[in-house]
Coordinates of N, CA and C in Angstrom, one line a residue:
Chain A
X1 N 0.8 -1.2 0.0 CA 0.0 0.0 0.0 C 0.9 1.3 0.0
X2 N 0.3 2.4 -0.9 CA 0.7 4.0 -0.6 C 1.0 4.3 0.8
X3 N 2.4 4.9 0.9 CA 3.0 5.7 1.8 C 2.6 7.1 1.8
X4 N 1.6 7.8 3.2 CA 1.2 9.5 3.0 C 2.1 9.5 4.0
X5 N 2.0 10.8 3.4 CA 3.5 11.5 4.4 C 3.1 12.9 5.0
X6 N 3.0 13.0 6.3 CA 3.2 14.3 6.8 C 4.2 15.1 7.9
X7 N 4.1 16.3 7.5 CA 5.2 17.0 8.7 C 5.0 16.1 9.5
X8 N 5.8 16.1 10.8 CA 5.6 15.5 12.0 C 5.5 16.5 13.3
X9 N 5.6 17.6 12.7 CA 5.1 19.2 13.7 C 5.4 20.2 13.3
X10 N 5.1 21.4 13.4 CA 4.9 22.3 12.6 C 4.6 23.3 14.3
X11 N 5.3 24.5 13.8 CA 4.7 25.9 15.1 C 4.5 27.0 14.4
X12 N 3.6 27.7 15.0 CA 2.6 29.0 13.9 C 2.7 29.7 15.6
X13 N 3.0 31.4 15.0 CA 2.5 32.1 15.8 C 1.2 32.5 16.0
X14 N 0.8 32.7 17.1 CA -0.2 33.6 17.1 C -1.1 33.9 16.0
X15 N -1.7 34.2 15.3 CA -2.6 35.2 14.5 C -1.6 35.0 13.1
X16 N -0.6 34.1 13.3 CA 0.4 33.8 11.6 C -0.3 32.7 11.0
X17 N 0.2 32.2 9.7 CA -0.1 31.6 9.0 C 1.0 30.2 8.7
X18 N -0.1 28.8 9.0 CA 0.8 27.6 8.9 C 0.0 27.2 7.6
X19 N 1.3 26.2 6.9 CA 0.8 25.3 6.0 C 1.4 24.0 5.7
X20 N 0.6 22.7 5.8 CA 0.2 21.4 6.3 C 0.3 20.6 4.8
X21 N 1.0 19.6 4.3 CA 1.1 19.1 3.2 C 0.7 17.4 3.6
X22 N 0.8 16.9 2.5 CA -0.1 15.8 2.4 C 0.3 15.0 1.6
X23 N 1.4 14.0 1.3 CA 2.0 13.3 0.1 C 1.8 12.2 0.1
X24 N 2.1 11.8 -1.3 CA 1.6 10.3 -1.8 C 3.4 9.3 -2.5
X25 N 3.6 8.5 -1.7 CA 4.9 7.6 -2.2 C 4.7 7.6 -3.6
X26 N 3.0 7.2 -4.1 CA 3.2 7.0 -5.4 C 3.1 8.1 -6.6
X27 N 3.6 9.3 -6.1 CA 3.5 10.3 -6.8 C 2.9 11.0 -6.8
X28 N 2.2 12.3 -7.6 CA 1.5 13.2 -7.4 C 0.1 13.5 -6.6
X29 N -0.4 13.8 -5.7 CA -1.5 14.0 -5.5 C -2.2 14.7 -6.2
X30 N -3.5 14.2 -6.4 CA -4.8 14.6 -7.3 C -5.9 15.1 -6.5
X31 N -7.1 15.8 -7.3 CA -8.2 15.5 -6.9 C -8.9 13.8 -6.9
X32 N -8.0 13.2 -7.7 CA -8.6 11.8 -7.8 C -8.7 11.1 -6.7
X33 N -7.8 11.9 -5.4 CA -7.2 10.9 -4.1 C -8.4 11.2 -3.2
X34 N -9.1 12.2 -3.3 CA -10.2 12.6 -2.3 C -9.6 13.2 -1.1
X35 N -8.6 13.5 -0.7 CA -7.9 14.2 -0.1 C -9.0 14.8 1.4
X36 N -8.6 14.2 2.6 CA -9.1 14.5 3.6 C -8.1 15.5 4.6
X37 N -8.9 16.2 5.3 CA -8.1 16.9 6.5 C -9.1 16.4 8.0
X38 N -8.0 15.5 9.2 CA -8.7 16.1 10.1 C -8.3 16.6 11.4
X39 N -8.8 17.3 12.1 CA -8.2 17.8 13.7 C -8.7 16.4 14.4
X40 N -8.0 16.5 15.6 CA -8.2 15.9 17.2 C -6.9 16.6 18.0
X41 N -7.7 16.8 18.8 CA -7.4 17.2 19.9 C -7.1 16.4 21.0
X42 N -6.5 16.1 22.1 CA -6.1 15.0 23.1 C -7.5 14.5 24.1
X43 N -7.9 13.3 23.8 CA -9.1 12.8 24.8 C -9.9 13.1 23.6
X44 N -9.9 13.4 22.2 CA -10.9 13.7 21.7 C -11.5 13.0 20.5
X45 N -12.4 12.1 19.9 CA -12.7 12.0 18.3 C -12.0 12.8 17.5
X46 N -11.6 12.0 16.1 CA -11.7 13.4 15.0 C -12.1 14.0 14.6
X47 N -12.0 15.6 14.4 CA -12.9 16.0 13.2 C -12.9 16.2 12.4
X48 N -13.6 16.2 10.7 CA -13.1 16.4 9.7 C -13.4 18.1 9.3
X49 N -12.1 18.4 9.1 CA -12.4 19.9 8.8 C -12.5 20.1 7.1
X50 N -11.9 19.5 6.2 CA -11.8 19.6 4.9 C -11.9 18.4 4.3
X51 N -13.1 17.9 3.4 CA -13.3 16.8 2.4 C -12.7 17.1 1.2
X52 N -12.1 16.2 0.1 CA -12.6 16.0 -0.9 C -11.8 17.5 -1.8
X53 N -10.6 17.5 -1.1 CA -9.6 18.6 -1.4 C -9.9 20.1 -0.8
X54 N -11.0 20.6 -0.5 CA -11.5 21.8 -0.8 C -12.7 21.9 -0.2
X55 N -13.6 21.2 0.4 CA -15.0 22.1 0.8 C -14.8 21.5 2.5
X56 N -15.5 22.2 3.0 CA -15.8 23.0 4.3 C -16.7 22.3 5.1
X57 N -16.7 21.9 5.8 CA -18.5 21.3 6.7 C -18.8 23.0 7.1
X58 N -19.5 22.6 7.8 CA -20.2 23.8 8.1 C -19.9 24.0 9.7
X59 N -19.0 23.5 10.0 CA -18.5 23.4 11.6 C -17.2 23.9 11.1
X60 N -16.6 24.1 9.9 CA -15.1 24.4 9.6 C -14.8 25.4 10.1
X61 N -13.7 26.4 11.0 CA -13.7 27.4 11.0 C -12.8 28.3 9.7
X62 N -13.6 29.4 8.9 CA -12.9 30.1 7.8 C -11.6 30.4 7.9
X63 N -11.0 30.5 8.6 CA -9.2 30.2 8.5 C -8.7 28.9 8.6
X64 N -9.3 27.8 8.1 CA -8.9 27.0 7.6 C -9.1 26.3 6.0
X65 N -8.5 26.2 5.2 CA -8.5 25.9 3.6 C -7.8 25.0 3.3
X66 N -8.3 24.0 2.3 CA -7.4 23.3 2.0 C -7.6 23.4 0.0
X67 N -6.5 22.4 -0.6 CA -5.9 22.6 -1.9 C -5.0 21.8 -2.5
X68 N -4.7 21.8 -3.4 CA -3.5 21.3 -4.0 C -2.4 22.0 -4.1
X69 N -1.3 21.5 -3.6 CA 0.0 22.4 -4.0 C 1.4 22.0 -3.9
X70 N 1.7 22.0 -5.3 CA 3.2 21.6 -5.4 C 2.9 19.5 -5.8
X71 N 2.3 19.5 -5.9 CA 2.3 18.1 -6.0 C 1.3 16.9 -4.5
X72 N 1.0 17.6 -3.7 CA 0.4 17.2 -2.4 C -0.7 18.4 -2.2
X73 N -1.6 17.8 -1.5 CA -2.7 18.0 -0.8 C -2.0 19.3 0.3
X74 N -3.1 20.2 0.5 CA -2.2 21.2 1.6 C -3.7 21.6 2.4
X75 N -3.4 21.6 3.4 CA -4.1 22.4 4.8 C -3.5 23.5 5.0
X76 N -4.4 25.0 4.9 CA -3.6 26.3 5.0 C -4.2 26.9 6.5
X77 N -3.6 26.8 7.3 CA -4.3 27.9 8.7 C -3.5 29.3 8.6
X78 N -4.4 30.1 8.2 CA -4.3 31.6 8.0 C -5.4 32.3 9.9
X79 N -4.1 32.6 10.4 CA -5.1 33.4 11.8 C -4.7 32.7 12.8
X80 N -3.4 31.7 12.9 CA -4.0 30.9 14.0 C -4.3 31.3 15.3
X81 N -5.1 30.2 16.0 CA -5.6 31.0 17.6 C -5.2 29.4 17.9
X82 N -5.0 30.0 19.4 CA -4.7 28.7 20.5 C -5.1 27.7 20.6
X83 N -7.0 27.9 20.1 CA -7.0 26.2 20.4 C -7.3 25.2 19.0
X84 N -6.5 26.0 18.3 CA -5.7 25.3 16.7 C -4.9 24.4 17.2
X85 N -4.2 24.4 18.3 CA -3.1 23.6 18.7 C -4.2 22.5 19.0
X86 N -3.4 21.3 18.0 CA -4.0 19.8 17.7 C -3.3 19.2 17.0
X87 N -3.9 17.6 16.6 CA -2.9 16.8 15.5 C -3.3 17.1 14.6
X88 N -3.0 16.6 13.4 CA -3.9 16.9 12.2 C -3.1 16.2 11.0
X89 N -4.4 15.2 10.8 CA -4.1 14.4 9.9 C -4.7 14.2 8.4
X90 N -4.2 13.5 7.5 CA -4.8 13.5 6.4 C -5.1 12.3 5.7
X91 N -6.0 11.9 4.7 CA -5.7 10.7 4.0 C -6.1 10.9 2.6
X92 N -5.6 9.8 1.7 CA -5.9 9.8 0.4 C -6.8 8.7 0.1
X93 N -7.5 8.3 -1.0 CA -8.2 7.3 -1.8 C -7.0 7.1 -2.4
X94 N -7.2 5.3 -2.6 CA -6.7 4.2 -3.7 C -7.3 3.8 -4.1
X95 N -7.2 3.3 -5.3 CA -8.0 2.3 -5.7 C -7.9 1.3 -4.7
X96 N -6.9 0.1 -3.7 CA -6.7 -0.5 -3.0 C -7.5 -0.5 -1.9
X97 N -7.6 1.0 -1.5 CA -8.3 1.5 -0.1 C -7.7 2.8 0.4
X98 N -8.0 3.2 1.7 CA -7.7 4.5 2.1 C -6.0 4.7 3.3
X99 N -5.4 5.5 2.8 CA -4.1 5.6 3.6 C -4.2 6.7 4.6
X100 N -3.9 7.0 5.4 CA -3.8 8.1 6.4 C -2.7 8.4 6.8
X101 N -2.0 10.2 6.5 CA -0.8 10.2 7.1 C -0.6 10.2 8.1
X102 N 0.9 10.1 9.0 CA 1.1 9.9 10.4 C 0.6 11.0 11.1
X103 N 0.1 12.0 10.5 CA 0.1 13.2 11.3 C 0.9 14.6 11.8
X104 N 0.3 15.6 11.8 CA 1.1 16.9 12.2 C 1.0 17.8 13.5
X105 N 1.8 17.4 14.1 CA 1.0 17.9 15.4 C 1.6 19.4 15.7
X106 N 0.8 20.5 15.5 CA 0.6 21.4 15.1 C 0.8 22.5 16.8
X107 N 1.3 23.2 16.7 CA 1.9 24.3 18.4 C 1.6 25.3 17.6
X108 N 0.9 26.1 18.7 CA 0.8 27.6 18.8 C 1.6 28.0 19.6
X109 N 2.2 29.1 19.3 CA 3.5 29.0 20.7 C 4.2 30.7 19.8
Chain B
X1 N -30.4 14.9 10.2 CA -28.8 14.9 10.7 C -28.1 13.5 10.6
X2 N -26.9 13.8 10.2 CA -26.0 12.4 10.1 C -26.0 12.0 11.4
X3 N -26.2 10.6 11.9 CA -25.6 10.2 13.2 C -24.8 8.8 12.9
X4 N -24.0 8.6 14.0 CA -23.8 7.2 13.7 C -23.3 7.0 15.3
X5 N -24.1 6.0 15.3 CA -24.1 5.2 17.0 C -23.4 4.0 16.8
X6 N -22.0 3.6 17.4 CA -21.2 2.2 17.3 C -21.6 1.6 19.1
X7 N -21.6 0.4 18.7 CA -21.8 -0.9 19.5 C -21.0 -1.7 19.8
X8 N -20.4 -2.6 20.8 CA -19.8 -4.1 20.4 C -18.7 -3.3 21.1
X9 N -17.3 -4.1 21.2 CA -16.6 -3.6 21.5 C -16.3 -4.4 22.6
X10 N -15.1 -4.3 23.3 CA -14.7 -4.8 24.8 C -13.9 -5.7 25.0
X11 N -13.6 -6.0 25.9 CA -11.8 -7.1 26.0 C -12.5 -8.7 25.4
X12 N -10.8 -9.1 24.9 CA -10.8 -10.3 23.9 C -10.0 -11.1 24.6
X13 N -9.2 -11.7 24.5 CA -8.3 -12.6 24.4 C -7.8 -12.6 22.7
X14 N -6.5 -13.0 22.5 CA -5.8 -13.2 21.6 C -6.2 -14.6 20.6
X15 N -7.1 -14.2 19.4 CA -7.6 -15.4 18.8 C -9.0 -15.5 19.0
X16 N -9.5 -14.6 19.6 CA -10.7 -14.2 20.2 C -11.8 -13.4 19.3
X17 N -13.0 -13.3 18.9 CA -13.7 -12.4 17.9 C -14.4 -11.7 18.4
X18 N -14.7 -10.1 17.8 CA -15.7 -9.5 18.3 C -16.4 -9.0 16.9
X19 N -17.3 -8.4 17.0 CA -18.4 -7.7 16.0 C -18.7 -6.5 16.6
X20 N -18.5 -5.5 15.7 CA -18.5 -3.8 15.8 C -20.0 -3.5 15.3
X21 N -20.4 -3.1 15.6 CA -21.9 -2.5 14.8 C -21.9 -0.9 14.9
X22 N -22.6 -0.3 14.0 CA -22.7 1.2 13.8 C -23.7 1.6 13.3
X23 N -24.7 1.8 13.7 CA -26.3 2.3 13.4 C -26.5 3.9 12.9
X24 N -26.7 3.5 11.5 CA -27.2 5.5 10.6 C -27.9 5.7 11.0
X25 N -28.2 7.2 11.3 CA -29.4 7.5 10.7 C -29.2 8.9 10.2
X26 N -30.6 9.5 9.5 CA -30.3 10.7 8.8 C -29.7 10.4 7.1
X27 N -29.1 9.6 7.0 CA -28.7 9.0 5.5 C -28.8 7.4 5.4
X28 N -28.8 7.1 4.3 CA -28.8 5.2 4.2 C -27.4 4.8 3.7
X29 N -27.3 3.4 5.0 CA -25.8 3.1 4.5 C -25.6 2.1 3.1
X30 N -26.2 2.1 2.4 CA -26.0 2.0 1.0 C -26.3 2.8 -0.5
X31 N -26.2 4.0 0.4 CA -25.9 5.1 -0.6 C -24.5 5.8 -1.0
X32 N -23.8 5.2 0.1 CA -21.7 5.5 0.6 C -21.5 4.7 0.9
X33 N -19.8 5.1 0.5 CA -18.9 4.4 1.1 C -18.9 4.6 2.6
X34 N -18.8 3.5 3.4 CA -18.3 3.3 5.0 C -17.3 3.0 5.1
X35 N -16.8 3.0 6.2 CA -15.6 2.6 6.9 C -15.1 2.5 8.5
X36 N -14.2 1.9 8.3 CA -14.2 1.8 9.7 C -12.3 2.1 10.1
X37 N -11.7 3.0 11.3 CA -10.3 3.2 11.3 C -10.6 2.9 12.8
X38 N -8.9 2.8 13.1 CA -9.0 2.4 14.6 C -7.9 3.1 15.0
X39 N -7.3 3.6 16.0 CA -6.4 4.7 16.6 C -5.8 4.1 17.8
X40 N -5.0 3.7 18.4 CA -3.8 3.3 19.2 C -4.2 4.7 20.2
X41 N -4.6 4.5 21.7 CA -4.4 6.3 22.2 C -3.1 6.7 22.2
X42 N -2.8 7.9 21.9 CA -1.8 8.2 21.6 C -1.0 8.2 20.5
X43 N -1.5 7.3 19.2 CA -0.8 7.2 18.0 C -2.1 7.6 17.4
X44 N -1.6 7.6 15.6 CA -1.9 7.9 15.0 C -3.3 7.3 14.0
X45 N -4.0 8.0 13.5 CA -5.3 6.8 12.5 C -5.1 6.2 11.9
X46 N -5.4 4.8 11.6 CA -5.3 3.7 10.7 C -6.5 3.4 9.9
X47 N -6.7 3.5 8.7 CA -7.7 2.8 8.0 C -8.3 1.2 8.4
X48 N -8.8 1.3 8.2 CA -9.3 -0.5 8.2 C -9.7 -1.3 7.3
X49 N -11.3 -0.5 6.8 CA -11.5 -1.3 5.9 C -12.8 -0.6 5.4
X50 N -13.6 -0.1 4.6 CA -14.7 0.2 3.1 C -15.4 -0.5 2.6
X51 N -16.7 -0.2 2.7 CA -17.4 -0.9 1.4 C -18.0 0.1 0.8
X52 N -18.4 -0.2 -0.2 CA -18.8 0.8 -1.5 C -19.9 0.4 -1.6
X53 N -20.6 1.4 -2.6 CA -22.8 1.5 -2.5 C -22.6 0.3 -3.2
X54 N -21.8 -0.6 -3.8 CA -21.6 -1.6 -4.8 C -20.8 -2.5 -3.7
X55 N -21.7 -3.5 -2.9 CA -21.5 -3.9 -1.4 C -20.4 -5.2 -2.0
X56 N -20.0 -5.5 -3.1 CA -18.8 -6.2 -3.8 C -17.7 -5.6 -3.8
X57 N -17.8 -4.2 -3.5 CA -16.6 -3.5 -3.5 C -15.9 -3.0 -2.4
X58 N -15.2 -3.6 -1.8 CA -14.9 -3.8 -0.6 C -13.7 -3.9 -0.5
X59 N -12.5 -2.9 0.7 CA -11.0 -3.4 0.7 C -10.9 -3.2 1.9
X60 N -9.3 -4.2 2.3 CA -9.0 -4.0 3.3 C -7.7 -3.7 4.0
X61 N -6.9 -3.1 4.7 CA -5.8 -2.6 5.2 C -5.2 -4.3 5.1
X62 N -4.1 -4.4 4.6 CA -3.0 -5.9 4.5 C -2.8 -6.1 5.7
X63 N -3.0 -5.4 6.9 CA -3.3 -5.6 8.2 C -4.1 -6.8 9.0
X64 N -5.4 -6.5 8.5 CA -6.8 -7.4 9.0 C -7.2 -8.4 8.2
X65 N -7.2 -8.7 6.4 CA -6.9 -9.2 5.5 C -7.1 -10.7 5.6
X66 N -8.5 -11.2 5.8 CA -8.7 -12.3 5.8 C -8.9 -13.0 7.7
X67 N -8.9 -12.0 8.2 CA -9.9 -11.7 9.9 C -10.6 -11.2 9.9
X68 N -11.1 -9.9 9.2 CA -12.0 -9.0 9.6 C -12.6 -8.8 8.3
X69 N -14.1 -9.3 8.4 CA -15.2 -8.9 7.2 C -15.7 -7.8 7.5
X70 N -16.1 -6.4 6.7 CA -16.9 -5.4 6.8 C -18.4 -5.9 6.1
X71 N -19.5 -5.4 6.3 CA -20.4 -5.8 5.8 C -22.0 -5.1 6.1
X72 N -22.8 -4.6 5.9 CA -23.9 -3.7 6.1 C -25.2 -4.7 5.7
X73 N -26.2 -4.0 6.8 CA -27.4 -4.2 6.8 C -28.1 -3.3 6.3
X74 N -28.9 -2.8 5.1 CA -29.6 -2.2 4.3 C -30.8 -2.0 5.5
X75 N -31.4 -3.0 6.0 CA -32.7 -3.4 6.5 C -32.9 -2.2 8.0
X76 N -31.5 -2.2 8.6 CA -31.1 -2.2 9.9 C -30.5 -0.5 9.7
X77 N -30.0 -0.8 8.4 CA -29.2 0.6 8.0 C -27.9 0.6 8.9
X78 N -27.1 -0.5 9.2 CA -26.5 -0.6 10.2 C -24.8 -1.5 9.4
X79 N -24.1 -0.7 9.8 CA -22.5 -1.1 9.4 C -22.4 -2.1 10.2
X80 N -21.1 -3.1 10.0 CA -20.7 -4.3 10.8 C -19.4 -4.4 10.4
X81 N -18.7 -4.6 11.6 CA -17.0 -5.0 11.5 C -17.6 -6.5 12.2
X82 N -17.0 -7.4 11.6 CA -16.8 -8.9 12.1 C -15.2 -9.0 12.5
X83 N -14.7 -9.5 13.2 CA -13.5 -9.6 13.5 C -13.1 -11.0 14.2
X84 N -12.3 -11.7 13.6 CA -12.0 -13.1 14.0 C -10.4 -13.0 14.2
X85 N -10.0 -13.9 14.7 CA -8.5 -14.2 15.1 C -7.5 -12.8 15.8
X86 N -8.2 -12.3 16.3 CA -7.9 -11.2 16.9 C -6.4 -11.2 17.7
X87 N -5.6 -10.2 17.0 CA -4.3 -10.2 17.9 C -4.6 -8.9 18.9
X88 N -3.3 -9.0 19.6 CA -2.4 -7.9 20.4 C -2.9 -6.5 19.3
X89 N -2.1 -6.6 18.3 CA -2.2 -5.1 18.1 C -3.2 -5.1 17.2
X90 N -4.8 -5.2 17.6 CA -5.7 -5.1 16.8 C -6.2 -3.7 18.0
X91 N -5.5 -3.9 19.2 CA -6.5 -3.2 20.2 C -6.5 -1.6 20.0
X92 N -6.8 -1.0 20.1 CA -7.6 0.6 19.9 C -9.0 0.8 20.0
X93 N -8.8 2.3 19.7 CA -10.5 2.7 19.6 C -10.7 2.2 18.3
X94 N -11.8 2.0 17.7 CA -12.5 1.7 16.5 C -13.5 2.6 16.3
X95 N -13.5 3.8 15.1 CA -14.2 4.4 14.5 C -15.0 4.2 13.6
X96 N -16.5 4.0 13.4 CA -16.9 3.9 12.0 C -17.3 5.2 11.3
X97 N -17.2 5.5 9.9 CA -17.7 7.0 9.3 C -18.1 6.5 8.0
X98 N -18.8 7.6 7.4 CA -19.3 7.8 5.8 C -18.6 8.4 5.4
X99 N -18.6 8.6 4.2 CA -17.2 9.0 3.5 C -18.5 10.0 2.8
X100 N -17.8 10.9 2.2 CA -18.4 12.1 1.3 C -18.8 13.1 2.7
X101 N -17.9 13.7 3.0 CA -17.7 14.5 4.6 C -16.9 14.1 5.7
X102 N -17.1 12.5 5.5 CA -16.5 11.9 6.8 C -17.1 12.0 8.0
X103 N -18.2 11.6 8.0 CA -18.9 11.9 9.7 C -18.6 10.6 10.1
X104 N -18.1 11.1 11.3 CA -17.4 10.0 12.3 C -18.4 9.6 13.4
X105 N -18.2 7.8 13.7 CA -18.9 7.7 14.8 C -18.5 7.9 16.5
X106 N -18.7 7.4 17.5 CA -18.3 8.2 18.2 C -17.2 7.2 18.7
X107 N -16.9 6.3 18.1 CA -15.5 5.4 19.2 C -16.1 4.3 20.1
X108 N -15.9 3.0 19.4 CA -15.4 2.1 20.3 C -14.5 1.6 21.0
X109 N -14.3 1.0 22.0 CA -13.1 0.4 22.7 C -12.8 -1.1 22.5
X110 N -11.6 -1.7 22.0 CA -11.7 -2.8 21.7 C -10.0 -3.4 22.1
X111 N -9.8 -4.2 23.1 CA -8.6 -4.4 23.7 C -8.5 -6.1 23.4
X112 N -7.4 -6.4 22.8 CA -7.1 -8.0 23.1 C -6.1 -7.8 23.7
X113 N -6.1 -8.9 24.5 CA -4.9 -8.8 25.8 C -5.7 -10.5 26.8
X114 N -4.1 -11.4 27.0 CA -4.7 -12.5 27.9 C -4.6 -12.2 28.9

């Protein structure tokens, strides 16, 4: 099976802007991958903040976006606030089945 | 409203089986893809395993692969993880979701250990 790959942490100031990548062993990321974003928090379920490359639940908060870029899937936090600090993970579609990267565990600091 | 209520769950023994259930409502589970992932506390999400609105289409993590059937009740509207020969590191939470959003259910607990 596909190897996804993510930062393994990442630190954003205050009210700055982080960005979250999402890679595929087998080469480029697509729309074709379905590309997921999700938060958890410690003690907590997931939650999905971005489907399907680009759209939003309706619980998403607007400083968060996601995209393609450079060849991988990207989660953009523009604004961050405090209790952004979480993991945050992603996954792709295979034809095989679904991979999940290890995760990015994300500091406000 | 999407819901999804999971069932089943609880200590095994090694070689041991359990059955995961996850009850929709608000959508029908053979209209999506389901699934089911399971999380280590403290580590990271793992996939498991999918079935497609085309209940033949079905994969699974090289992991579980001939232990664990996924498989749905149309009637019940209700997901099922079957799980046989159960090891050590099967144990985690067990999540079931729909895919097209990803609504998650709320976490089972499922430990093998003698």
């Amino acid at each position: 099976q596909a190897v996804v790959t993510q930062e393994p942490s990442l630190t954003v100031a205050p009210g700055g802007t982080v960005t979250l990548t999402c890679g595929s062993s087998t080469g480029a990321v697509t729309s074709g991958h379905y590309p997921y974003w999700f938060q958890q928090k410690p003690g907590q379920a997931p939650t999905t903040l971005i489907y399907e490359t680009t759209n939003k639940h309706s619980w998403t908060p607007a400083r968060f976006s996601g995209s393609l870029l450079g060849g991988k899937a990207a989660l953009t936090l523009s604004g961050a606030q405090p209790e952004d600090e979480a993991d945050y993970y992603c996954f792709l579609s295979f034809h095989e089945g679904v991979v999940f990267g290890g995760g990015t565990k994300v500091t406000v600091l | 409203e999407v819901q999804l209520v999971q069932s089943g769950g609880g200590l095994v023994r090694p070689g041991g089986s359990l059955r995961l259930s996850c009850a929709a409502s608000g959508f029908s589970v053979s209209d999506y893809f389901m699934h089911w992932v399971r999380q280590v506390p403290g580590k990271g999400l793992i996939w498991v395993s999918r079935i497609g609105v085309d209940p033949m289409k079905i994969n699974y993590a090289d992991s579980v692969k001939g232990r664990f059937t996924i498989s749905r009740d149309n009637a019940d509207n209700t997901l099922h993880l079957q799980m046989n020969n159960l090891r050590v590191e099967d144990t985690g939470v067990y999540y079931c979701a729909r895919s097209l959003g990803f609504f998650w259910g709320q976490g089972t607990v499922v430990t093998v250990s003698s």
